[in-house]
PDB file of C-alpha atoms and ligand atoms in Angstrom:
ATOM      1  CA  UNK A   1      95.569  64.625  97.112  1.00  0.00           C
ATOM      2  CA  UNK A   2      97.204  65.457  93.826  1.00  0.00           C
ATOM      3  CA  UNK A   3      94.693  67.480  91.646  1.00  0.00           C
ATOM      4  CA  UNK A   4      96.223  65.956  88.478  1.00  0.00           C
ATOM      5  CA  UNK A   5      93.591  64.165  86.419  1.00  0.00           C
ATOM      6  CA  UNK A   6      90.841  64.742  89.182  1.00  0.00           C
ATOM      7  CA  UNK A   7      87.269  66.177  88.480  1.00  0.00           C
ATOM      8  CA  UNK A   8      87.157  69.083  90.535  1.00  0.00           C
ATOM      9  CA  UNK A   9      84.294  71.366  91.331  1.00  0.00           C
ATOM     10  CA  UNK A  10      84.536  75.203  92.739  1.00  0.00           C
ATOM     11  CA  UNK A  11      81.567  77.070  93.743  1.00  0.00           C
ATOM     12  CA  UNK A  12      82.076  80.996  93.546  1.00  0.00           C
ATOM     13  CA  UNK A  13      84.628  80.347  90.736  1.00  0.00           C
ATOM     14  CA  UNK A  14      83.895  83.191  88.666  1.00  0.00           C
ATOM     15  CA  UNK A  15      85.830  85.630  90.631  1.00  0.00           C
ATOM     16  CA  UNK A  16      88.550  86.275  93.452  1.00  0.00           C
ATOM     17  CA  UNK A  17      89.869  83.011  95.557  1.00  0.00           C
ATOM     18  CA  UNK A  18      87.653  80.647  93.594  1.00  0.00           C
ATOM     19  CA  UNK A  19      89.056  81.691  90.301  1.00  0.00           C
ATOM     20  CA  UNK A  20      92.429  81.415  91.655  1.00  0.00           C
ATOM     21  CA  UNK A  21      91.768  78.187  92.434  1.00  0.00           C
ATOM     22  CA  UNK A  22      90.108  77.001  89.017  1.00  0.00           C
ATOM     23  CA  UNK A  23      93.172  78.670  87.190  1.00  0.00           C
ATOM     24  CA  UNK A  24      95.734  76.734  89.744  1.00  0.00           C
ATOM     25  CA  UNK A  25      93.906  73.339  89.283  1.00  0.00           C
ATOM     26  CA  UNK A  26      93.763  73.493  85.532  1.00  0.00           C
ATOM     27  CA  UNK A  27      97.574  74.477  85.729  1.00  0.00           C
ATOM     28  CA  UNK A  28      97.921  71.329  88.098  1.00  0.00           C
ATOM     29  CA  UNK A  29      96.529  69.017  85.296  1.00  0.00           C
ATOM     30  CA  UNK A  30      93.074  68.676  86.535  1.00  0.00           C
ATOM     31  CA  UNK A  31      91.013  66.255  84.142  1.00  0.00           C
ATOM     32  CA  UNK A  32      88.090  68.975  84.212  1.00  0.00           C
ATOM     33  CA  UNK A  33      87.502  71.926  86.401  1.00  0.00           C
ATOM     34  CA  UNK A  34      83.757  73.120  86.859  1.00  0.00           C
ATOM     35  CA  UNK A  35      83.087  76.866  87.484  1.00  0.00           C
ATOM     36  CA  UNK A  36      80.129  76.833  89.396  1.00  0.00           C
ATOM     37  CA  UNK A  37      78.775  80.347  90.284  1.00  0.00           C
ATOM     38  CA  UNK A  38      75.555  82.363  90.512  1.00  0.00           C
ATOM     39  CA  UNK A  39      77.249  84.679  87.772  1.00  0.00           C
ATOM     40  CA  UNK A  40      76.908  82.689  84.959  1.00  0.00           C
ATOM     41  CA  UNK A  41      78.646  84.938  82.498  1.00  0.00           C
ATOM     42  CA  UNK A  42      81.797  85.340  84.902  1.00  0.00           C
ATOM     43  CA  UNK A  43      81.865  81.453  85.157  1.00  0.00           C
ATOM     44  CA  UNK A  44      81.567  81.290  81.457  1.00  0.00           C
ATOM     45  CA  UNK A  45      84.823  83.467  81.169  1.00  0.00           C
ATOM     46  CA  UNK A  46      86.781  81.653  83.584  1.00  0.00           C
ATOM     47  CA  UNK A  47      85.658  78.098  82.069  1.00  0.00           C
ATOM     48  CA  UNK A  48      86.708  79.150  78.730  1.00  0.00           C
ATOM     49  CA  UNK A  49      89.974  80.426  79.411  1.00  0.00           C
ATOM     50  CA  UNK A  50      90.933  77.144  81.239  1.00  0.00           C
ATOM     51  CA  UNK A  51      88.965  74.634  78.932  1.00  0.00           C
ATOM     52  CA  UNK A  52      86.805  73.956  81.902  1.00  0.00           C
ATOM     53  CA  UNK A  53      83.008  73.796  82.176  1.00  0.00           C
ATOM     54  CA  UNK A  54      80.701  76.778  83.617  1.00  0.00           C
ATOM     55  CA  UNK A  55      77.580  75.787  85.679  1.00  0.00           C
ATOM     56  CA  UNK A  56      75.068  78.205  87.049  1.00  0.00           C
ATOM     57  CA  UNK A  57      74.468  77.580  90.647  1.00  0.00           C
ATOM     58  CA  UNK A  58      72.969  79.253  93.623  1.00  0.00           C
ATOM     59  CA  UNK A  59      74.703  77.566  96.533  1.00  0.00           C
ATOM     60  CA  UNK A  60      71.978  78.480  98.904  1.00  0.00           C
ATOM     61  CA  UNK A  61      69.389  76.329  96.776  1.00  0.00           C
ATOM     62  CA  UNK A  62      69.823  72.836  97.596  1.00  0.00           C
ATOM     63  CA  UNK A  63      68.168  71.881  94.290  1.00  0.00           C
ATOM     64  CA  UNK A  64      70.791  73.860  92.465  1.00  0.00           C
ATOM     65  CA  UNK A  65      73.692  71.859  94.204  1.00  0.00           C
ATOM     66  CA  UNK A  66      71.749  68.521  93.617  1.00  0.00           C
ATOM     67  CA  UNK A  67      71.632  69.389  89.850  1.00  0.00           C
ATOM     68  CA  UNK A  68      75.354  70.407  89.917  1.00  0.00           C
ATOM     69  CA  UNK A  69      76.556  67.363  91.117  1.00  0.00           C
ATOM     70  CA  UNK A  70      74.357  65.048  89.464  1.00  0.00           C
ATOM     71  CA  UNK A  71      75.010  66.574  86.136  1.00  0.00           C
ATOM     72  CA  UNK A  72      78.682  66.649  86.534  1.00  0.00           C
ATOM     73  CA  UNK A  73      78.550  62.935  87.608  1.00  0.00           C
ATOM     74  CA  UNK A  74      76.470  61.869  84.922  1.00  0.00           C
ATOM     75  CA  UNK A  75      78.170  63.508  82.116  1.00  0.00           C
ATOM     76  CA  UNK A  76      81.727  63.769  83.294  1.00  0.00           C
ATOM     77  CA  UNK A  77      82.475  61.371  86.084  1.00  0.00           C
ATOM     78  CA  UNK A  78      82.619  61.319  89.898  1.00  0.00           C
ATOM     79  CA  UNK A  79      83.650  64.489  91.456  1.00  0.00           C
ATOM     80  CA  UNK A  80      87.119  63.695  93.267  1.00  0.00           C
ATOM     81  CA  UNK A  81      87.255  67.311  95.048  1.00  0.00           C
ATOM     82  CA  UNK A  82      84.417  69.831  95.688  1.00  0.00           C
ATOM     83  CA  UNK A  83      85.275  73.128  96.852  1.00  0.00           C
ATOM     84  CA  UNK A  84      82.680  74.899  98.665  1.00  0.00           C
ATOM     85  CA  UNK A  85      84.114  78.148  98.130  1.00  0.00           C
ATOM     86  CA  UNK A  86      81.351  80.705  97.397  1.00  0.00           C
ATOM     87  CA  UNK A  87      80.722  83.301 100.199  1.00  0.00           C
ATOM     88  CA  UNK A  88      79.377  86.994 100.760  1.00  0.00           C
ATOM     89  CA  UNK A  89      80.636  89.657 102.906  1.00  0.00           C
ATOM     90  CA  UNK A  90      77.457  89.834 104.869  1.00  0.00           C
ATOM     91  CA  UNK A  91      76.326  92.883 106.955  1.00  0.00           C
ATOM     92  CA  UNK A  92      80.092  94.609 107.153  1.00  0.00           C
ATOM     93  CA  UNK A  93      79.282  97.750 109.138  1.00  0.00           C
ATOM     94  CA  UNK A  94      82.083  98.998 111.096  1.00  0.00           C
ATOM     95  CA  UNK A  95      79.885 101.419 113.191  1.00  0.00           C
ATOM     96  CA  UNK A  96      77.382  98.809 113.934  1.00  0.00           C
ATOM     97  CA  UNK A  97      75.278  99.874 116.943  1.00  0.00           C
ATOM     98  CA  UNK A  98      74.307  96.484 117.979  1.00  0.00           C
ATOM     99  CA  UNK A  99      76.082  92.959 117.327  1.00  0.00           C
ATOM    100  CA  UNK A 100      72.448  91.513 117.046  1.00  0.00           C
ATOM    101  CA  UNK A 101      70.896  94.020 114.914  1.00  0.00           C
ATOM    102  CA  UNK A 102      70.955  92.843 111.420  1.00  0.00           C
ATOM    103  CA  UNK A 103      67.660  91.595 110.072  1.00  0.00           C
ATOM    104  CA  UNK A 104      66.633  87.885 110.309  1.00  0.00           C
ATOM    105  CA  UNK A 105      66.759  87.711 106.274  1.00  0.00           C
ATOM    106  CA  UNK A 106      70.567  88.735 106.393  1.00  0.00           C
ATOM    107  CA  UNK A 107      71.209  86.185 109.434  1.00  0.00           C
ATOM    108  CA  UNK A 108      69.421  83.657 107.254  1.00  0.00           C
ATOM    109  CA  UNK A 109      71.144  84.382 104.293  1.00  0.00           C
ATOM    110  CA  UNK A 110      74.689  84.086 105.959  1.00  0.00           C
ATOM    111  CA  UNK A 111      73.322  80.691 107.261  1.00  0.00           C
ATOM    112  CA  UNK A 112      72.354  79.617 103.930  1.00  0.00           C
ATOM    113  CA  UNK A 113      75.578  80.632 101.791  1.00  0.00           C
ATOM    114  CA  UNK A 114      78.450  79.932 104.519  1.00  0.00           C
ATOM    115  CA  UNK A 115      76.751  76.776 106.326  1.00  0.00           C
ATOM    116  CA  UNK A 116      73.922  75.085 104.612  1.00  0.00           C
ATOM    117  CA  UNK A 117      75.717  75.557 101.280  1.00  0.00           C
ATOM    118  CA  UNK A 118      78.380  73.074 102.587  1.00  0.00           C
ATOM    119  CA  UNK A 119      75.725  70.694 104.062  1.00  0.00           C
ATOM    120  CA  UNK A 120      73.865  70.476 100.889  1.00  0.00           C
ATOM    121  CA  UNK A 121      77.225  69.226  98.804  1.00  0.00           C
ATOM    122  CA  UNK A 122      78.233  66.959 101.772  1.00  0.00           C
ATOM    123  CA  UNK A 123      74.514  65.578 101.759  1.00  0.00           C
ATOM    124  CA  UNK A 124      74.518  64.501  98.223  1.00  0.00           C
ATOM    125  CA  UNK A 125      78.165  63.707  97.919  1.00  0.00           C
ATOM    126  CA  UNK A 126      78.970  61.671 100.977  1.00  0.00           C
ATOM    127  CA  UNK A 127      76.858  58.418  99.895  1.00  0.00           C
ATOM    128  CA  UNK A 128      78.437  58.673  96.618  1.00  0.00           C
ATOM    129  CA  UNK A 129      82.007  59.081  97.888  1.00  0.00           C
ATOM    130  CA  UNK A 130      81.324  56.292 100.552  1.00  0.00           C
ATOM    131  CA  UNK A 131      80.227  54.049  97.685  1.00  0.00           C
ATOM    132  CA  UNK A 132      83.324  54.575  95.298  1.00  0.00           C
ATOM    133  CA  UNK A 133      85.835  54.527  98.330  1.00  0.00           C
ATOM    134  CA  UNK A 134      86.465  58.185  99.108  1.00  0.00           C
ATOM    135  CA  UNK A 135      86.721  61.954  98.063  1.00  0.00           C
ATOM    136  CA  UNK A 136      87.779  65.116  99.045  1.00  0.00           C
ATOM    137  CA  UNK A 137      86.099  68.549 100.253  1.00  0.00           C
ATOM    138  CA  UNK A 138      87.630  71.848 100.433  1.00  0.00           C
ATOM    139  CA  UNK A 139      85.626  74.328 102.286  1.00  0.00           C
ATOM    140  CA  UNK A 140      86.855  78.164 102.111  1.00  0.00           C
ATOM    141  CA  UNK A 141      85.955  79.385 105.260  1.00  0.00           C
ATOM    142  CA  UNK A 142      88.019  82.312 106.495  1.00  0.00           C
ATOM    143  CA  UNK A 143      90.156  83.327 109.601  1.00  0.00           C
ATOM    144  CA  UNK A 144      86.886  84.823 110.706  1.00  0.00           C
ATOM    145  CA  UNK A 145      85.559  81.518 111.658  1.00  0.00           C
ATOM    146  CA  UNK A 146      88.683  80.307 114.040  1.00  0.00           C
ATOM    147  CA  UNK A 147      89.143  83.942 115.466  1.00  0.00           C
ATOM    148  CA  UNK A 148      86.337  86.406 114.542  1.00  0.00           C
ATOM    149  CA  UNK A 149      85.411  89.483 112.389  1.00  0.00           C
ATOM    150  CA  UNK A 150      85.042  93.034 113.663  1.00  0.00           C
ATOM    151  CA  UNK A 151      82.142  94.659 112.087  1.00  0.00           C
ATOM    152  CA  UNK A 152      79.835  91.818 111.460  1.00  0.00           C
ATOM    153  CA  UNK A 153      78.519  89.439 113.538  1.00  0.00           C
ATOM    154  CA  UNK A 154      76.746  87.496 110.750  1.00  0.00           C
ATOM    155  CA  UNK A 155      79.890  86.733 108.829  1.00  0.00           C
ATOM    156  CA  UNK A 156      81.846  85.949 112.185  1.00  0.00           C
ATOM    157  CA  UNK A 157      79.009  83.559 113.551  1.00  0.00           C
ATOM    158  CA  UNK A 158      78.249  81.693 110.157  1.00  0.00           C
ATOM    159  CA  UNK A 159      81.937  81.216 109.544  1.00  0.00           C
ATOM    160  CA  UNK A 160      82.282  79.622 112.799  1.00  0.00           C
ATOM    161  CA  UNK A 161      79.272  77.206 111.932  1.00  0.00           C
ATOM    162  CA  UNK A 162      81.086  76.360 108.785  1.00  0.00           C
ATOM    163  CA  UNK A 163      84.174  75.411 110.956  1.00  0.00           C
ATOM    164  CA  UNK A 164      81.761  73.369 113.128  1.00  0.00           C
ATOM    165  CA  UNK A 165      80.408  71.533 110.213  1.00  0.00           C
ATOM    166  CA  UNK A 166      83.851  71.048 108.603  1.00  0.00           C
ATOM    167  CA  UNK A 167      85.019  69.321 111.587  1.00  0.00           C
ATOM    168  CA  UNK A 168      82.055  67.003 112.141  1.00  0.00           C
ATOM    169  CA  UNK A 169      82.378  66.015 108.566  1.00  0.00           C
ATOM    170  CA  UNK A 170      86.105  65.264 108.781  1.00  0.00           C
ATOM    171  CA  UNK A 171      86.121  62.948 111.682  1.00  0.00           C
ATOM    172  CA  UNK A 172      82.643  61.303 110.856  1.00  0.00           C
ATOM    173  CA  UNK A 173      84.112  60.026 107.570  1.00  0.00           C
ATOM    174  CA  UNK A 174      87.677  59.800 108.325  1.00  0.00           C
ATOM    175  CA  UNK A 175      87.287  55.988 108.067  1.00  0.00           C
ATOM    176  CA  UNK A 176      85.380  56.380 104.885  1.00  0.00           C
ATOM    177  CA  UNK A 177      88.423  57.574 103.210  1.00  0.00           C
ATOM    178  CA  UNK A 178      86.634  61.156 102.794  1.00  0.00           C
ATOM    179  CA  UNK A 179      89.083  63.958 103.417  1.00  0.00           C
ATOM    180  CA  UNK A 180      88.279  67.449 104.378  1.00  0.00           C
ATOM    181  CA  UNK A 181      90.410  70.882 104.540  1.00  0.00           C
ATOM    182  CA  UNK A 182      89.087  74.036 105.260  1.00  0.00           C
ATOM    183  CA  UNK A 183      90.857  77.084 103.784  1.00  0.00           C
ATOM    184  CA  UNK A 184      91.107  80.030 106.416  1.00  0.00           C
ATOM    185  CA  UNK A 185      92.741  83.227 105.142  1.00  0.00           C
ATOM    186  CA  UNK A 186      92.864  86.475 106.448  1.00  0.00           C
ATOM    187  CA  UNK A 187      92.743  89.339 103.792  1.00  0.00           C
ATOM    188  CA  UNK A 188      92.833  88.282 100.188  1.00  0.00           C
ATOM    189  CA  UNK A 189      93.031  90.835  97.124  1.00  0.00           C
ATOM    190  CA  UNK A 190      89.498  90.064  95.674  1.00  0.00           C
ATOM    191  CA  UNK A 191      86.516  91.904  94.815  1.00  0.00           C
ATOM    192  CA  UNK A 192      85.030  90.781  98.321  1.00  0.00           C
ATOM    193  CA  UNK A 193      87.639  92.663 100.119  1.00  0.00           C
ATOM    194  CA  UNK A 194      87.893  95.630  97.794  1.00  0.00           C
ATOM    195  CA  UNK A 195      84.442  96.266  98.454  1.00  0.00           C
ATOM    196  CA  UNK A 196      84.409  96.232 102.430  1.00  0.00           C
ATOM    197  CA  UNK A 197      83.595  99.581 104.019  1.00  0.00           C
ATOM    198  CA  UNK A 198      86.228  99.205 106.721  1.00  0.00           C
ATOM    199  CA  UNK A 199      89.003  97.833 104.498  1.00  0.00           C
ATOM    200  CA  UNK A 200      91.064  95.111 105.662  1.00  0.00           C
ATOM    201  CA  UNK A 201      91.085  93.969 109.296  1.00  0.00           C
ATOM    202  CA  UNK A 202      94.457  92.923 109.932  1.00  0.00           C
ATOM    203  CA  UNK A 203      98.040  94.415 109.139  1.00  0.00           C
ATOM    204  CA  UNK A 204      99.485  90.952 108.259  1.00  0.00           C
ATOM    205  CA  UNK A 205      99.170  91.709 104.533  1.00  0.00           C
ATOM    206  CA  UNK A 206      96.909  90.848 102.124  1.00  0.00           C
ATOM    207  CA  UNK A 207      97.720  87.818  99.820  1.00  0.00           C
ATOM    208  CA  UNK A 208      96.785  87.198  96.182  1.00  0.00           C
ATOM    209  CA  UNK A 209      94.357  84.649  95.012  1.00  0.00           C
ATOM    210  CA  UNK A 210      97.255  83.000  93.587  1.00  0.00           C
ATOM    211  CA  UNK A 211      99.379  82.901  96.689  1.00  0.00           C
ATOM    212  CA  UNK A 212      96.113  81.443  98.466  1.00  0.00           C
ATOM    213  CA  UNK A 213      96.274  78.738  95.495  1.00  0.00           C
ATOM    214  CA  UNK A 214      99.649  77.822  96.142  1.00  0.00           C
ATOM    215  CA  UNK A 215      98.684  77.225  99.889  1.00  0.00           C
ATOM    216  CA  UNK A 216      95.811  74.989  98.827  1.00  0.00           C
ATOM    217  CA  UNK A 217      97.831  72.816  96.821  1.00  0.00           C
ATOM    218  CA  UNK A 218     100.370  72.291  99.457  1.00  0.00           C
ATOM    219  CA  UNK A 219      97.522  71.634 101.823  1.00  0.00           C
ATOM    220  CA  UNK A 220      95.707  69.253  99.853  1.00  0.00           C
ATOM    221  CA  UNK A 221      99.147  67.364  98.862  1.00  0.00           C
ATOM    222  CA  UNK A 222      99.649  66.870 102.945  1.00  0.00           C
ATOM    223  CA  UNK A 223      95.820  66.450 103.333  1.00  0.00           C
ATOM    224  CA  UNK A 224      96.098  68.832 106.168  1.00  0.00           C
ATOM    225  CA  UNK A 225      92.949  69.781 107.635  1.00  0.00           C
ATOM    226  CA  UNK A 226      93.193  73.585 108.265  1.00  0.00           C
ATOM    227  CA  UNK A 227      94.868  75.506 105.662  1.00  0.00           C
ATOM    228  CA  UNK A 228      96.345  78.831 106.849  1.00  0.00           C
ATOM    229  CA  UNK A 229      98.011  80.977 104.075  1.00  0.00           C
ATOM    230  CA  UNK A 230      98.699  83.598 106.676  1.00  0.00           C
ATOM    231  CA  UNK A 231     100.932  81.949 109.019  1.00  0.00           C
ATOM    232  CA  UNK A 232     100.069  84.189 111.846  1.00  0.00           C
ATOM    233  CA  UNK A 233      96.684  82.992 112.133  1.00  0.00           C
ATOM    234  CA  UNK A 234      98.197  79.988 114.259  1.00  0.00           C
ATOM    235  CA  UNK A 235      99.586  82.442 116.748  1.00  0.00           C
ATOM    236  CA  UNK A 236      96.514  84.171 117.079  1.00  0.00           C
ATOM    237  CA  UNK A 237      94.500  80.738 117.830  1.00  0.00           C
ATOM    238  CA  UNK A 238      96.911  80.177 120.528  1.00  0.00           C
ATOM    239  CA  UNK A 239      96.467  83.314 122.281  1.00  0.00           C
ATOM    240  CA  UNK A 240      92.788  83.074 121.962  1.00  0.00           C
ATOM    241  CA  UNK A 241      92.890  79.642 123.793  1.00  0.00           C
ATOM    242  CA  UNK A 242      95.751  80.496 126.071  1.00  0.00           C
ATOM    243  CA  UNK A 243      93.878  83.828 127.579  1.00  0.00           C
ATOM    244  CA  UNK A 244      90.234  84.198 126.437  1.00  0.00           C
ATOM    245  CA  UNK A 245      89.555  87.577 128.212  1.00  0.00           C
ATOM    246  CA  UNK A 246      92.618  89.143 127.068  1.00  0.00           C
ATOM    247  CA  UNK A 247      91.934  88.066 123.396  1.00  0.00           C
ATOM    248  CA  UNK A 248      88.389  89.626 123.879  1.00  0.00           C
ATOM    249  CA  UNK A 249      90.297  92.908 124.999  1.00  0.00           C
ATOM    250  CA  UNK A 250      92.572  92.793 121.906  1.00  0.00           C
ATOM    251  CA  UNK A 251      89.539  92.481 119.723  1.00  0.00           C
ATOM    252  CA  UNK A 252      87.519  95.257 121.463  1.00  0.00           C
ATOM    253  CA  UNK A 253      90.642  97.348 120.451  1.00  0.00           C
ATOM    254  CA  UNK A 254      90.611  96.533 116.824  1.00  0.00           C
ATOM    255  CA  UNK A 255      86.663  97.262 116.913  1.00  0.00           C
ATOM    256  CA  UNK A 256      87.567 100.722 118.118  1.00  0.00           C
ATOM    257  CA  UNK A 257      90.148 101.354 115.714  1.00  0.00           C
ATOM    258  CA  UNK A 258      88.034 100.401 113.063  1.00  0.00           C
ATOM    259  CA  UNK A 259      85.200 102.526 114.292  1.00  0.00           C
ATOM    260  CA  UNK A 260      87.796 105.451 114.362  1.00  0.00           C
ATOM    261  CA  UNK A 261      88.930 104.681 110.649  1.00  0.00           C
ATOM    262  CA  UNK A 262      85.573 104.767 109.614  1.00  0.00           C
ATOM    263  CA  UNK A 263      84.427 107.844 111.060  1.00  0.00           C
ATOM    264  CA  UNK A 264      87.469 109.670 109.356  1.00  0.00           C
TER     265      UNK A 264
HETATM  266  N1  NAD B 301      88.824  87.862 100.191  1.00  0.00           N
HETATM  267  C1  NAD B 301      89.207  87.680 101.310  1.00  0.00           C
HETATM  268  O1  NAD B 301      89.798  88.462 102.219  1.00  0.00           O
HETATM  269  C2  NAD B 301      88.655  86.644 102.162  1.00  0.00           C
HETATM  270  C3  NAD B 301      89.315  86.053 103.542  1.00  0.00           C
HETATM  271  C4  NAD B 301      88.614  84.933 103.982  1.00  0.00           C
HETATM  272  C5  NAD B 301      87.885  84.173 103.509  1.00  0.00           C
HETATM  273  N2  NAD B 301      87.049  84.539 102.314  1.00  0.00           N
HETATM  274  C6  NAD B 301      85.993  83.570 101.945  1.00  0.00           C
HETATM  275  O2  NAD B 301      86.377  83.218 100.608  1.00  0.00           O
HETATM  276  C7  NAD B 301      85.480  82.883  99.963  1.00  0.00           C
HETATM  277  C8  NAD B 301      85.623  83.619  98.399  1.00  0.00           C
HETATM  278  O3  NAD B 301      85.788  84.938  98.689  1.00  0.00           O
HETATM  279  P1  NAD B 301      86.072  85.842  97.636  1.00  0.00           P
HETATM  280  O4  NAD B 301      86.918  87.113  98.367  1.00  0.00           O
HETATM  281  O5  NAD B 301      87.164  85.240  96.772  1.00  0.00           O
HETATM  282  O6  NAD B 301      84.776  86.735  97.207  1.00  0.00           O
HETATM  283  P2  NAD B 301      84.358  87.163  95.852  1.00  0.00           P
HETATM  284  O7  NAD B 301      83.286  88.176  95.843  1.00  0.00           O
HETATM  285  O8  NAD B 301      85.790  87.831  94.949  1.00  0.00           O
HETATM  286  O9  NAD B 301      84.155  85.888  94.746  1.00  0.00           O
HETATM  287  C9  NAD B 301      83.238  85.309  95.528  1.00  0.00           C
HETATM  288  C10 NAD B 301      82.275  84.462  94.230  1.00  0.00           C
HETATM  289  O10 NAD B 301      81.181  83.758  94.827  1.00  0.00           O
HETATM  290  C11 NAD B 301      80.069  83.770  94.059  1.00  0.00           C
HETATM  291  N3  NAD B 301      78.651  83.612  94.727  1.00  0.00           N
HETATM  292  C12 NAD B 301      78.512  84.341  95.731  1.00  0.00           C
HETATM  293  N4  NAD B 301      77.280  84.076  96.010  1.00  0.00           N
HETATM  294  C13 NAD B 301      76.953  82.643  95.521  1.00  0.00           C
HETATM  295  C14 NAD B 301      75.947  81.640  95.591  1.00  0.00           C
HETATM  296  N5  NAD B 301      74.962  82.263  96.429  1.00  0.00           N
HETATM  297  N6  NAD B 301      76.038  80.870  94.828  1.00  0.00           N
HETATM  298  C15 NAD B 301      76.991  80.569  93.818  1.00  0.00           C
HETATM  299  N7  NAD B 301      78.081  81.705  93.812  1.00  0.00           N
HETATM  300  C16 NAD B 301      77.973  82.697  94.561  1.00  0.00           C
HETATM  301  C17 NAD B 301      80.090  85.290  93.391  1.00  0.00           C
HETATM  302  O11 NAD B 301      79.500  85.559  92.316  1.00  0.00           O
HETATM  303  C18 NAD B 301      81.523  85.545  93.263  1.00  0.00           C
HETATM  304  O12 NAD B 301      82.019  84.891  91.800  1.00  0.00           O
HETATM  305  C19 NAD B 301      84.298  83.211 100.445  1.00  0.00           C
HETATM  306  O13 NAD B 301      83.471  82.280 101.220  1.00  0.00           O
HETATM  307  C20 NAD B 301      84.810  84.080 101.578  1.00  0.00           C
HETATM  308  O14 NAD B 301      84.023  84.447 102.754  1.00  0.00           O
HETATM  309  C21 NAD B 301      87.449  85.699 101.651  1.00  0.00           C
END
């Protein structure tokens, strides 16, 4: 898909990766970029800079997503590309004493923001896209959804679930000409990463949101299912599949190193 002349919605567009995507989609000549975020002031600032439109939306609330989609489609036109990008660094604690220890509220929140938000968007848009002959979903997930995340079982588990939903959405609706890409970066220099108590988890380099947007444009162009701005992730996935036990051992070493850094 080429973004030129398309109507594009980006959730979590007020900051970080989402902001980078909004700015890049505008540069690519999108007809309208809708910056949807729970942070209305932030969304307005990004939208003003790119001639886009701000929309206050809490993606954990289905009614907000239904309103976002129906309002945009009634006033502007069919959404060609819906980017479910909003996400939160849920429960990151390098010194965690129990992988299951986070509260049910936090588990439910992670589930809502990283999984159900994607379900809500697809629930309203799939029938509309089918009726008009196709559409595109870009799901910002994380390399943590393919590999894992040291220090947060909530983040790792809900991002894995988001991968599960993206796969299912992609193959169930391929024949409807609905395309899906999942964006799975490692560290990206954003407010989310800067606030992490344990710092970046890999030594593979922190990318800018602009570099991630470059990878997204290339991935959309080729309509590839997995967009990996950090190329090393392919090798890590291969080693996970080739020898799961050795991979768990490697993750245990990363976990130990992360604890030692946090104790200093
Ligand atoms: N930064 C990284 O290193 C990194 C790596 C892999 C994946 N990710 C994923 O990328 C996505 C964006 O992350 P980021 O680093 O740009 O984060 P960020 O915190 O910089 O920006 C996230 C944006 O989402 C918005 N948001 C949060 N909750 C929302 C909600 N309920 N409804 C609507 N908007 C909401 C925030 O207001 C913010 O503008 C997330 O899904 C994150 O899990 C980030």
